[in-house]
Amino acid sequence: TARFIRKTSIDELPQLWNVFVGDMSLVGPRPILENEVGYFGDSLNEYLQVRPGITGLWQVSGRNETTFERRVYWDSWYVRNWSIWGDIVIMIKTLNVVATGHGAY
């Protein structure tokens, strides 16, 4: 069902093609939609420095159970403090989020 697909994040799998062709990364801030640009304020420039990711700090920090302001905070923090080890931790946490469905739609 659609709920199962969204809860398990299976609907994110086609984005792997975007990673393969270099338009996205596995880990990074979520892509910004045009109607969201105004919410980012001074953080917008930070977002534009990196490729968007399939998963990121926001997704493993509550995802849909958090506010948009927290999303901006977590994603901006990620950009300013990026490390390969941080990406590894986020990937491990992503597996847990997908397995438990925590914070999913």
Short mmCIF file of C-alpha atoms in Angstrom, two decimals:
data_model
loop_
_atom_site.label_atom_id
_atom_site.label_comp_id
_atom_site.label_asym_id
_atom_site.label_seq_id
_atom_site.Cartn_x
_atom_site.Cartn_y
_atom_site.Cartn_z
CA THR A 1 0.00 0.00 0.00
CA ALA A 2 1.00 3.65 -0.33
CA ARG A 3 1.34 4.00 3.43
CA PHE A 4 3.79 1.05 3.60
CA ILE A 5 5.81 2.47 0.71
CA ARG A 6 6.10 5.89 2.40
CA LYS A 7 6.70 4.48 5.89
CA THR A 8 9.58 2.31 4.67
CA SER A 9 10.96 5.10 2.43
CA ILE A 10 10.88 2.80 -0.60
CA ASP A 11 9.69 5.80 -2.59
CA GLU A 12 13.17 7.30 -2.14
CA LEU A 13 14.89 4.51 -4.12
CA PRO A 14 14.55 6.15 -7.57
CA GLN A 15 16.74 8.96 -6.20
CA LEU A 16 19.68 6.54 -6.31
CA TRP A 17 19.83 7.31 -10.04
CA ASN A 18 20.34 10.98 -9.14
CA VAL A 19 23.24 9.94 -6.88
CA PHE A 20 24.74 7.83 -9.68
CA VAL A 21 24.69 10.72 -12.18
CA GLY A 22 26.04 13.19 -9.60
CA ASP A 23 22.97 15.36 -9.07
CA MET A 24 22.54 14.22 -5.44
CA SER A 25 24.57 12.58 -2.71
CA LEU A 26 23.55 9.79 -0.36
CA VAL A 27 23.82 12.12 2.64
CA GLY A 28 23.09 15.83 2.66
CA PRO A 29 20.35 18.39 3.13
CA ARG A 30 17.05 17.63 1.43
CA PRO A 31 16.45 19.38 -1.88
CA ILE A 32 14.79 22.77 -1.45
CA LEU A 33 11.48 23.29 -3.20
CA GLU A 34 10.87 26.66 -4.85
CA ASN A 35 8.08 27.52 -2.43
CA GLU A 36 10.45 26.86 0.53
CA VAL A 37 13.28 29.23 -0.47
CA GLY A 38 11.99 32.12 1.64
CA TYR A 39 12.08 30.05 4.83
CA PHE A 40 15.84 29.52 4.71
CA GLY A 41 16.99 33.11 5.20
CA ASP A 42 20.75 33.32 5.71
CA SER A 43 21.00 29.51 5.68
CA LEU A 44 20.17 29.36 1.96
CA ASN A 45 23.78 29.99 0.94
CA GLU A 46 24.93 27.08 3.11
CA TYR A 47 22.44 24.78 1.41
CA LEU A 48 23.61 25.81 -2.03
CA GLN A 49 27.21 24.83 -1.19
CA VAL A 50 26.45 21.10 -1.19
CA ARG A 51 24.50 18.61 -3.25
CA PRO A 52 21.15 17.61 -1.79
CA GLY A 53 21.00 14.16 -0.24
CA ILE A 54 18.61 11.25 -0.03
CA THR A 55 19.08 11.15 3.72
CA GLY A 56 20.47 13.61 6.18
CA LEU A 57 20.65 14.85 9.72
CA TRP A 58 17.08 16.17 9.63
CA GLN A 59 15.68 12.82 8.49
CA VAL A 60 17.36 10.95 11.34
CA SER A 61 16.47 13.65 13.89
CA GLY A 62 12.72 13.34 13.81
CA ARG A 63 11.87 13.95 10.16
CA ASN A 64 8.12 14.62 10.09
CA GLU A 65 7.91 14.96 13.85
CA THR A 66 9.97 18.16 13.81
CA THR A 67 9.34 21.73 12.70
CA PHE A 68 10.55 23.31 9.49
CA GLU A 69 12.79 25.58 11.58
CA ARG A 70 14.46 22.49 13.08
CA ARG A 71 14.93 21.09 9.58
CA VAL A 72 16.78 24.28 8.60
CA TYR A 73 18.81 24.10 11.82
CA TRP A 74 19.84 20.44 11.37
CA ASP A 75 20.63 20.76 7.68
CA SER A 76 22.62 23.99 8.21
CA TRP A 77 24.53 22.36 11.06
CA TYR A 78 25.33 19.42 8.77
CA VAL A 79 26.77 21.71 6.08
CA ARG A 80 28.93 23.64 8.57
CA ASN A 81 30.19 20.52 10.36
CA TRP A 82 30.45 17.96 7.55
CA SER A 83 32.72 14.94 8.02
CA ILE A 84 32.92 11.48 6.50
CA TRP A 85 32.35 10.02 9.97
CA GLY A 86 29.25 12.13 10.37
CA ASP A 87 27.95 10.75 7.07
CA ILE A 88 28.62 7.20 8.26
CA VAL A 89 26.71 7.84 11.50
CA ILE A 90 23.80 9.35 9.53
CA MET A 91 23.73 6.32 7.21
CA ILE A 92 23.62 3.94 10.20
CA LYS A 93 20.86 6.00 11.83
CA THR A 94 18.99 6.02 8.50
CA LEU A 95 18.92 2.22 8.50
CA ASN A 96 17.35 2.35 11.97
CA VAL A 97 14.78 4.97 10.91
CA VAL A 98 13.81 2.94 7.84
CA ALA A 99 13.61 -0.30 9.85
CA THR A 100 11.41 1.23 12.55
CA GLY A 101 9.49 3.74 10.44
CA HIS A 102 10.22 6.37 13.10
CA GLY A 103 9.22 9.83 11.93
CA ALA A 104 7.79 8.60 8.63
CA TYR A 105 4.66 10.04 7.07
#
